[in-house]
Amino acid sequence: MKSGLGFALLLACFFLSGFAGLVYQTAWTRQFEFVFGTSELAIATVLAAYMGGLAVGAAAAARLAHRIRRPLRAYGLLELGIALSALAVPLGLGAATSLLVALFGGQPEPPSAGGVGHGLFYVASAFAVLLVPTALMGATLPLLARHAVRRDSQVGSRVGGLYAVNTLGAVVGTCVAGFALLPALGLGRTIWVGVGANAAVFLAAVALSRAAPPMEPAPPMNPARVPANAARWILVCVLISGAVSFGYEVLWSRLLSHVLGGSVQAFSTMLASFLTGIALGSVLASRVASDPNRAARGFAWAQLGAALLTLAAFTALDRMPDLSQTIATTAGTRLAADALVAAAVLLPGALCIGATFPLAVRILARGEADAGPASARVFAWSTGGAIVGAIGTGFFLLPARGYAGAVSVGIAANLALALVVAVPRVAGWRRFALVAAAGVACWVVLPPAPPRNLLRASPMGGAPASGGLVYFGVGRSGTVLLTEQNGGWRLRTNGLAEAWIAPRGGHVAASQWLTAIATLARPEARSLLVVGLGGGVALEGVSASVESIHVVELEDEVIRANRAIAAERFRDPLSDPRVLLVVNDARGALLLTDRRYDAIVSQPSHPWTAGSSHLYTREFFELARDHLDPGGVLVQWMGARFVDEPLLQALVGTLVQVFPHVRVYQRSGALYFLASDRSLDVETRARQAIADAPAFYARLGVFGPEDLAAALMLDEAGSRAFSQGARPNTDDHNRVRMRSARYARARDEYPTHELWASLDPLVKPTPELDRVLLVRRLLARGRRARAHRVALATADPLVRALSLGWVHAAAGHSSAARDHLERALVLDPGSQEATLALLQLARRAEPPDSQRIDALAAGLRGPHRAILRGQAAVSRDDWAAVQALDAELAQLDPWDPWFEDAVRLRVGWRLAGRDPSRAREALELLDASLSANASVDDLGLRAQAAFAAGDDSGAWVTLYELAQRLRPAQGRDTIARSALDLAVAMRESGRAGPDADRLEAMLGVGLNRTGVPR
């Protein structure tokens, strides 16, 4: 076989080797997450074991390669060994899991990560599981170099060519694995693709070896041909260069996640760009590395180029979010934008990094016979540096120095290497030193600054994080940003919004429903586990009946961000003596404890990210089930904007496989999956929980089981029917991780109400619920179609007529509403509800029907008549008369149709007197009665009450909420003007909160500059 053709076939084999290697690395990293968790310690350990195995294999090959007579056949056998040992990795992982539990399991509380014992176990077991396949991988390049390099002049070019092609195979491997294999096949079958590639290489290598004559063992080398001090300096330089290179990879991956996101596809895009640069750099360097002297010059220039290009890329980072948006708009695809942004940032510096390997081999090699051992030594030292750089940067350098400090250290190391290599060895080194000095001057005069615009950007698009910076921390697994926003604070991790946190005097957040559902379903719950601290908002909604709360949080910086605003927030959950914080991955923590709970609330954030995606699988749900007491409940959160119908079917079906009883609730764009091993008689149990703590649940807008039922989307039967035939979401095939990120960018919220209409549990007979009240609760939440469906399904003629009357009244169909309500009065002449509804219609008519109003009003009793008298007094501005009615108004129950009107009258007279103590009473009334269901008018009242009571923070945050609710509304000019006047008055009196201009601009929507309605 001709030499050129043979080398081309050899390159094709090594391309497949690189392809398989990255397919394995992608899959193995995720498989190890299920054993060690996704803490930074666990991830770094797996990376160290993988890279360490490569280094061990290369080091062994350095000692043996020159003795092997048939290196091509040996290479083929190595590929076969890689395939067979790769199939054994899952068995090793299973054994590691059993050993981990045997050594560290059975703890009384979930343990935090980072212990010395855990770390040593992770290192030892990861090396034991991965050593054989990775060591075999590390030995392949030296053997191929031994076979391919036949002349001294080929050392640089052929070693560089092999390295470049292998790296290009890795590029294809990471892209195919991330974008095609994992989404379509899952982890197990993806590994089989790698095995198939290795097997093909084995067969091809054996066939090629038959045409290759045996090689003689390499003779002793002539010391005169050894470059001076080669063994003493180039390997150390390669070690440092490898550490810096992988430090950059960690740095860029963390920074670019603010633009590209944390999905598997985003990581594949970043890694592919970095590896492409390395491959191209190796190709270019192979043309330069014809002799040791030229290689030394090239190595020095490569280090200088890496420093200057890294500095330029870091300086340009703040422009990347805008560039990404522009590209996405122009190209019409997000993938193109992600790829181009990653290439623009990563590829230039990676070109220089990739050049160092063939240049270093050419410097070290003593001739053609030394190509294999030299390649092995350089690879081993470079890989050792990579381990140091990756772990050192992620664990120590970034948390200690931040992004600007870390990149400064890397640039300084590159410049130092460039000068060390250049000064004694590069001809015309003074000119080189001048260029290097200019680079140092740029670095000193214009030092790297944190890319604040990038760090405020979100990979989900939209405007960057606004408001003043309150906290910024670079942790081991994420970058945490806390900014002032909308009168409170917005917490972001790696650019992704985690929570909005209310200040003192703030409003109840919908996230508090997450923990409240658990105690409504199981009032006897005394122990609670919360997965994910986030902004701590869910902890604010934990009932006082719960005695212990364990919180597992992955990133320590999230805890520090919460503590930074502890004294100013609505409620500081971390000061609660019931709360115990555990810094760990949730699965890793649960695996090692025998502790059981009455309820587990899982609120991992964005489900495509590494720290969250494995908390939506069957294996996690089984782990949670095993840590629940009999009758305990699991509440699982999911954003309605992150799913489509197949993903919803997979999630519900997965839960149904693990728990016999599953329900789905929805409120404010969030889905809550409630699961248990026992029947979920929520309506009956909720009535008991509300009776035990009425004030607590009232703040959440839950006055009775109807308020909870209005959020129920699927009951147990509906969950089973909806998920019939759905494939479960598993560790091996995690569809949520692979697909959910695309929906976050595509729309606001999946229309689940339409999807589940045919399975609506509320159309069934519900004797434990007040059907008319349920219809009114649905209408209050804007679910008119569902309310109509529930009304039509009602068998009782009176209840049906009342329900349809309310539905048509809400739709503005006055005539139809009157017909149904009149029918209700015929069925029950004493019906107060029908009378109240008809009276509302009559008062809204144009012109009002005075006679009808008087006739209906005459039929009212007690507090309802007081409401009419109070409203008449308000029209005369007689607030003293309203005050006199307060005791009667207070008699109305929260489920009465005119309850909100009674509250507003009671609030109104307290505000009219401008007495701060009365204003505080008004504020308490609003928060106790209307907090979770406040209308735009109620928010206006709340802002006035907070301002009059001296609660500036409460007034400001309420104005922000009012402004957000006003924007899509019509006919709200009076409210907008009143709120704007209050905001201006607060600013002029020095009582304004943050970002006053933005708030006033929001309130001014719909008004022109003079404040006159448009």
XYZ file of N, CA, C and O in Angstrom, residues 737-844:
432
model
N -34.222 16.840 29.967
C -32.949 17.545 29.829
C -32.658 17.896 28.380
O -32.147 18.981 28.080
N -32.984 17.002 27.486
C -32.615 17.207 26.089
C -33.516 18.194 25.359
O -33.088 18.838 24.412
N -34.773 18.334 25.815
C -35.718 19.093 25.004
C -36.270 20.345 25.649
O -36.769 21.236 24.955
N -36.228 20.441 26.988
C -36.964 21.523 27.643
C -36.395 22.904 27.338
O -37.134 23.889 27.334
N -35.088 23.015 27.087
C -34.485 24.333 26.868
C -35.067 25.031 25.650
O -35.212 26.249 25.620
N -35.419 24.254 24.620
C -35.911 24.885 23.392
C -37.259 25.578 23.609
O -37.557 26.566 22.955
N -38.076 25.054 24.536
C -39.393 25.653 24.751
C -39.311 26.921 25.577
O -40.154 27.806 25.460
N -38.278 27.028 26.422
C -38.127 28.233 27.235
C -37.939 29.461 26.367
O -38.316 30.568 26.734
N -37.360 29.296 25.189
C -37.136 30.420 24.294
C -38.290 30.607 23.311
O -38.405 31.638 22.679
N -39.132 29.585 23.184
C -40.107 29.614 22.114
C -41.432 30.277 22.494
O -42.109 30.829 21.647
N -41.826 30.217 23.750
C -43.133 30.756 24.112
C -43.178 31.037 25.599
O -42.270 30.707 26.345
N -44.248 31.658 26.030
C -44.383 32.003 27.440
C -44.881 30.831 28.274
O -44.380 30.552 29.348
N -45.889 30.128 27.783
C -46.478 29.076 28.614
C -47.246 28.110 27.733
O -47.962 28.518 26.815
N -47.086 26.806 27.989
C -47.807 25.825 27.206
C -49.285 25.821 27.619
O -49.598 25.871 28.810
N -50.196 25.769 26.651
C -51.635 25.860 26.979
C -52.177 24.575 27.578
O -52.925 23.832 26.946
N -51.833 24.311 28.823
C -52.256 23.075 29.469
C -53.753 23.014 29.690
O -54.338 21.930 29.715
N -54.407 24.177 29.871
C -55.856 24.161 30.105
C -56.594 23.582 28.898
O -57.585 22.857 29.056
N -56.103 23.888 27.706
C -56.717 23.314 26.505
C -56.358 21.834 26.383
O -57.185 21.003 25.999
N -55.131 21.500 26.710
C -54.662 20.122 26.577
C -55.462 19.174 27.465
O -55.800 18.058 27.063
N -55.747 19.618 28.687
C -56.362 18.730 29.673
C -57.876 18.927 29.807
O -58.499 18.385 30.724
N -58.471 19.679 28.897
C -59.904 19.988 29.022
C -60.754 18.720 29.068
O -61.715 18.616 29.844
N -60.425 17.717 28.264
C -61.246 16.497 28.218
C -61.100 15.651 29.473
O -61.905 14.742 29.703
N -60.070 15.930 30.271
C -59.845 15.158 31.498
C -60.140 15.978 32.745
O -59.756 15.581 33.850
N -60.825 17.082 32.589
C -61.043 18.018 33.690
C -61.713 17.321 34.874
O -62.844 16.845 34.776
N -61.024 17.256 36.025
C -61.627 16.580 37.182
C -62.781 17.352 37.797
O -63.585 16.775 38.541
N -62.899 18.639 37.492
C -63.935 19.449 38.122
C -65.305 19.247 37.494
O -66.313 19.706 38.044
N -65.370 18.560 36.351
C -66.684 18.296 35.762
C -67.352 17.091 36.418
O -68.537 16.831 36.203
N -66.609 16.359 37.221
C -67.176 15.220 37.925
C -67.985 15.714 39.126
O -67.779 16.834 39.607
N -68.889 14.897 39.644
C -69.611 15.288 40.873
C -68.614 15.515 42.017
O -67.733 14.690 42.264
N -68.772 16.627 42.688
C -67.871 16.968 43.795
C -68.710 17.427 44.981
O -68.806 18.619 45.278
N -69.310 16.510 45.697
C -70.196 16.895 46.812
C -69.463 17.623 47.928
O -70.084 18.354 48.707
N -68.142 17.436 48.021
C -67.388 18.091 49.093
C -67.078 19.549 48.778
O -66.541 20.271 49.626
N -67.397 20.010 47.546
C -67.090 21.374 47.132
C -68.369 22.165 46.884
O -69.382 21.610 46.444
N -68.310 23.463 47.118
C -69.375 24.389 46.752
C -69.176 24.736 45.281
O -68.262 25.470 44.910
N -70.040 24.195 44.414
C -69.822 24.326 42.976
C -69.929 25.772 42.505
O -69.170 26.201 41.632
N -70.839 26.537 43.074
C -70.976 27.928 42.646
C -69.735 28.718 43.042
O -69.200 29.510 42.261
N -69.267 28.478 44.244
C -68.047 29.146 44.691
C -66.862 28.731 43.823
O -66.013 29.566 43.469
N -66.808 27.463 43.450
C -65.734 26.986 42.587
C -65.755 27.718 41.245
O -64.708 28.134 40.733
N -66.935 27.887 40.678
C -67.043 28.623 39.410
C -66.567 30.053 39.582
O -65.849 30.597 38.733
N -66.947 30.697 40.679
C -66.502 32.074 40.896
C -64.988 32.154 41.078
O -64.349 33.099 40.637
N -64.395 31.151 41.738
C -62.933 31.138 41.905
C -62.241 30.974 40.547
O -61.203 31.590 40.286
N -62.803 30.144 39.687
C -62.229 29.981 38.346
C -62.329 31.282 37.552
O -61.384 31.685 36.854
N -63.453 31.962 37.653
C -63.623 33.230 36.945
C -62.641 34.278 37.462
O -62.094 35.067 36.692
N -62.405 34.280 38.774
C -61.463 35.239 39.352
C -60.054 35.022 38.836
O -59.249 35.958 38.781
N -59.728 33.793 38.420
C -58.409 33.487 37.883
C -58.367 33.592 36.366
O -57.391 33.183 35.743
N -59.430 34.095 35.768
C -59.449 34.280 34.320
C -59.710 33.016 33.540
O -59.467 32.980 32.328
N -60.205 31.950 34.171
C -60.450 30.683 33.494
C -61.923 30.571 33.127
O -62.668 29.717 33.626
N -62.368 31.438 32.228
C -63.794 31.515 31.908
C -64.280 30.256 31.191
O -65.369 29.746 31.480
N -63.488 29.732 30.233
C -63.912 28.541 29.496
C -64.061 27.351 30.438
O -65.005 26.559 30.328
N -63.134 27.233 31.374
C -63.225 26.115 32.312
C -64.404 26.297 33.254
O -65.111 25.331 33.578
N -64.648 27.520 33.694
C -65.793 27.780 34.559
C -67.095 27.423 33.840
O -68.023 26.849 34.440
N -67.177 27.744 32.561
C -68.365 27.416 31.780
C -68.540 25.900 31.687
O -69.660 25.367 31.820
N -67.419 25.189 31.481
C -67.460 23.733 31.388
C -67.953 23.127 32.706
O -68.761 22.197 32.725
N -67.454 23.641 33.810
C -67.863 23.137 35.123
C -69.336 23.439 35.375
O -70.080 22.598 35.904
N -69.778 24.618 34.990
C -71.177 24.993 35.189
C -72.118 24.086 34.403
O -73.144 23.623 34.915
N -71.756 23.801 33.154
C -72.603 22.954 32.317
C -72.670 21.518 32.841
O -73.654 20.811 32.603
N -71.605 21.086 33.543
C -71.571 19.707 34.047
C -72.316 19.538 35.366
O -72.373 18.428 35.901
N -72.869 20.613 35.890
C -73.537 20.558 37.188
C -74.963 20.028 37.029
O -75.727 20.518 36.191
N -75.307 19.032 37.832
C -76.618 18.391 37.710
C -77.717 19.160 38.434
O -78.855 19.240 37.947
N -77.418 19.742 39.583
C -78.424 20.444 40.368
C -78.913 21.668 39.600
O -78.117 22.542 39.239
N -80.230 21.794 39.334
C -80.727 22.903 38.507
C -80.418 24.285 39.095
O -80.060 25.208 38.356
N -80.564 24.420 40.415
C -80.316 25.708 41.034
C -78.827 26.082 40.929
O -78.488 27.201 40.542
N -77.975 25.139 41.278
C -76.522 25.403 41.219
C -76.100 25.675 39.779
O -75.282 26.560 39.518
N -76.685 24.940 38.839
C -76.344 25.132 37.428
C -76.758 26.530 36.972
O -75.993 27.229 36.292
N -77.958 26.947 37.347
C -78.430 28.270 36.934
C -77.565 29.371 37.535
O -77.202 30.339 36.840
N -77.237 29.263 38.810
C -76.384 30.267 39.444
C -75.001 30.310 38.781
O -74.461 31.381 38.498
N -74.441 29.144 38.538
C -73.102 29.077 37.950
C -73.081 29.693 36.556
O -72.196 30.490 36.227
N -74.066 29.335 35.742
C -74.110 29.891 34.386
C -74.369 31.390 34.426
O -73.875 32.145 33.576
N -75.147 31.828 35.406
C -75.362 33.267 35.543
C -74.052 34.008 35.786
O -73.777 35.034 35.162
N -73.227 33.506 36.698
C -71.928 34.146 36.963
C -71.019 34.099 35.735
O -70.311 35.063 35.432
N -71.040 32.971 35.019
C -70.170 32.831 33.837
C -70.558 33.848 32.772
O -69.697 34.549 32.210
N -71.850 33.960 32.478
C -72.280 34.904 31.436
C -72.073 36.344 31.881
O -71.759 37.216 31.062
N -72.229 36.604 33.161
C -71.984 37.958 33.654
C -70.512 38.330 33.469
O -70.192 39.452 33.063
N -69.612 37.393 33.745
C -68.177 37.662 33.577
C -67.830 37.877 32.115
O -66.898 38.630 31.794
N -68.564 37.223 31.213
C -68.299 37.363 29.777
C -68.951 38.603 29.186
O -68.754 38.902 28.003
N -69.750 39.317 29.982
C -70.427 40.499 29.470
C -71.719 40.203 28.753
O -72.274 41.076 28.078
N -72.212 38.978 28.902
C -73.479 38.594 28.266
C -74.613 38.839 29.260
O -75.128 37.923 29.904
N -75.007 40.085 29.388
C -75.940 40.473 30.444
C -77.294 39.799 30.309
O -77.889 39.352 31.303
N -77.795 39.724 29.102
C -79.123 39.154 28.901
C -79.151 37.681 29.301
O -80.045 37.229 30.034
N -78.163 36.907 28.848
C -78.103 35.489 29.200
C -77.895 35.317 30.694
O -78.478 34.416 31.320
N -77.062 36.172 31.272
C -76.825 36.085 32.721
C -78.117 36.315 33.484
O -78.423 35.587 34.445
N -78.899 37.338 33.086
C -80.163 37.607 33.773
C -81.117 36.429 33.660
O -81.808 36.081 34.620
N -81.181 35.812 32.480
C -82.083 34.677 32.299
C -81.748 33.546 33.281
O -82.653 32.976 33.916
N -80.482 33.208 33.398
C -80.089 32.117 34.296
C -80.338 32.485 35.755
O -80.815 31.655 36.552
N -80.045 33.723 36.121
C -80.205 34.132 37.514
C -81.678 34.253 37.893
O -82.071 33.925 39.028
N -82.503 34.695 36.949
C -83.952 34.745 37.214
C -84.486 33.321 37.403
O -85.354 33.080 38.253
N -83.961 32.375 36.614
C -84.375 30.991 36.780
C -83.978 30.490 38.175
O -84.723 29.741 38.825
N -82.819 30.907 38.642
C -82.366 30.514 39.979
C -83.310 31.064 41.044
O -83.628 30.378 42.032
N -83.778 32.315 40.857
C -84.707 32.891 41.826
C -86.047 32.171 41.814
O -86.717 32.051 42.840
N -86.430 31.679 40.640
C -87.669 30.899 40.575
C -87.511 29.598 41.364
O -88.406 29.181 42.105
N -86.346 28.958 41.195
C -86.089 27.713 41.903
C -85.935 27.936 43.401
O -86.287 27.072 44.215
N -85.364 29.091 43.785
C -85.180 29.408 45.207
C -85.407 30.902 45.395
O -84.481 31.701 45.280
N -86.631 31.316 45.672
C -86.941 32.748 45.793
C -86.100 33.463 46.858
O -85.923 34.683 46.786
N -85.550 32.736 47.807
C -84.768 33.386 48.852
C -83.277 33.367 48.586
O -82.484 33.677 49.495
N -82.862 33.019 47.375
C -81.434 32.902 47.070
C -80.743 34.263 47.135
O -80.952 35.121 46.276
N -79.925 34.456 48.164
C -79.155 35.702 48.274
C -78.138 35.818 47.145
O -77.872 36.909 46.640
N -77.550 34.691 46.737
C -76.523 34.753 45.687
C -77.119 35.220 44.373
O -76.532 36.053 43.672
N -78.301 34.697 44.010
C -78.939 35.142 42.775
C -79.307 36.618 42.865
O -79.136 37.380 41.908
N -79.792 37.036 44.009
C -80.154 38.445 44.203
C -78.933 39.345 44.060
O -78.988 40.401 43.411
N -77.827 38.966 44.674
C -76.595 39.769 44.599
C -76.095 39.876 43.165
O -75.685 40.954 42.708
N -76.121 38.747 42.450
C -75.630 38.770 41.071
C -76.530 39.623 40.185
O -76.052 40.408 39.355
N -77.853 39.496 40.340
C -78.770 40.317 39.554
C -78.620 41.795 39.891
O -78.703 42.667 39.001
N -78.393 42.093 41.157
C -78.208 43.483 41.571
C -76.945 44.078 40.929
O -76.949 45.222 40.486
N -75.883 43.286 40.847
C -74.674 43.763 40.177
C -74.950 44.069 38.715
O -74.508 45.092 38.188
N -75.683 43.186 38.045
C -76.019 43.414 36.635
C -76.852 44.676 36.464
O -76.623 45.473 35.542
N -77.816 44.849 37.338
C -78.696 46.014 37.224
C -77.927 47.309 37.437
O -78.178 48.321 36.764
N -76.977 47.310 38.342
C -76.202 48.529 38.621
C -75.213 48.842 37.500
O -74.809 49.982 37.321
N -74.804 47.813 36.745
C -73.855 48.038 35.656
C -74.552 48.390 34.340
O -73.893 48.750 33.374
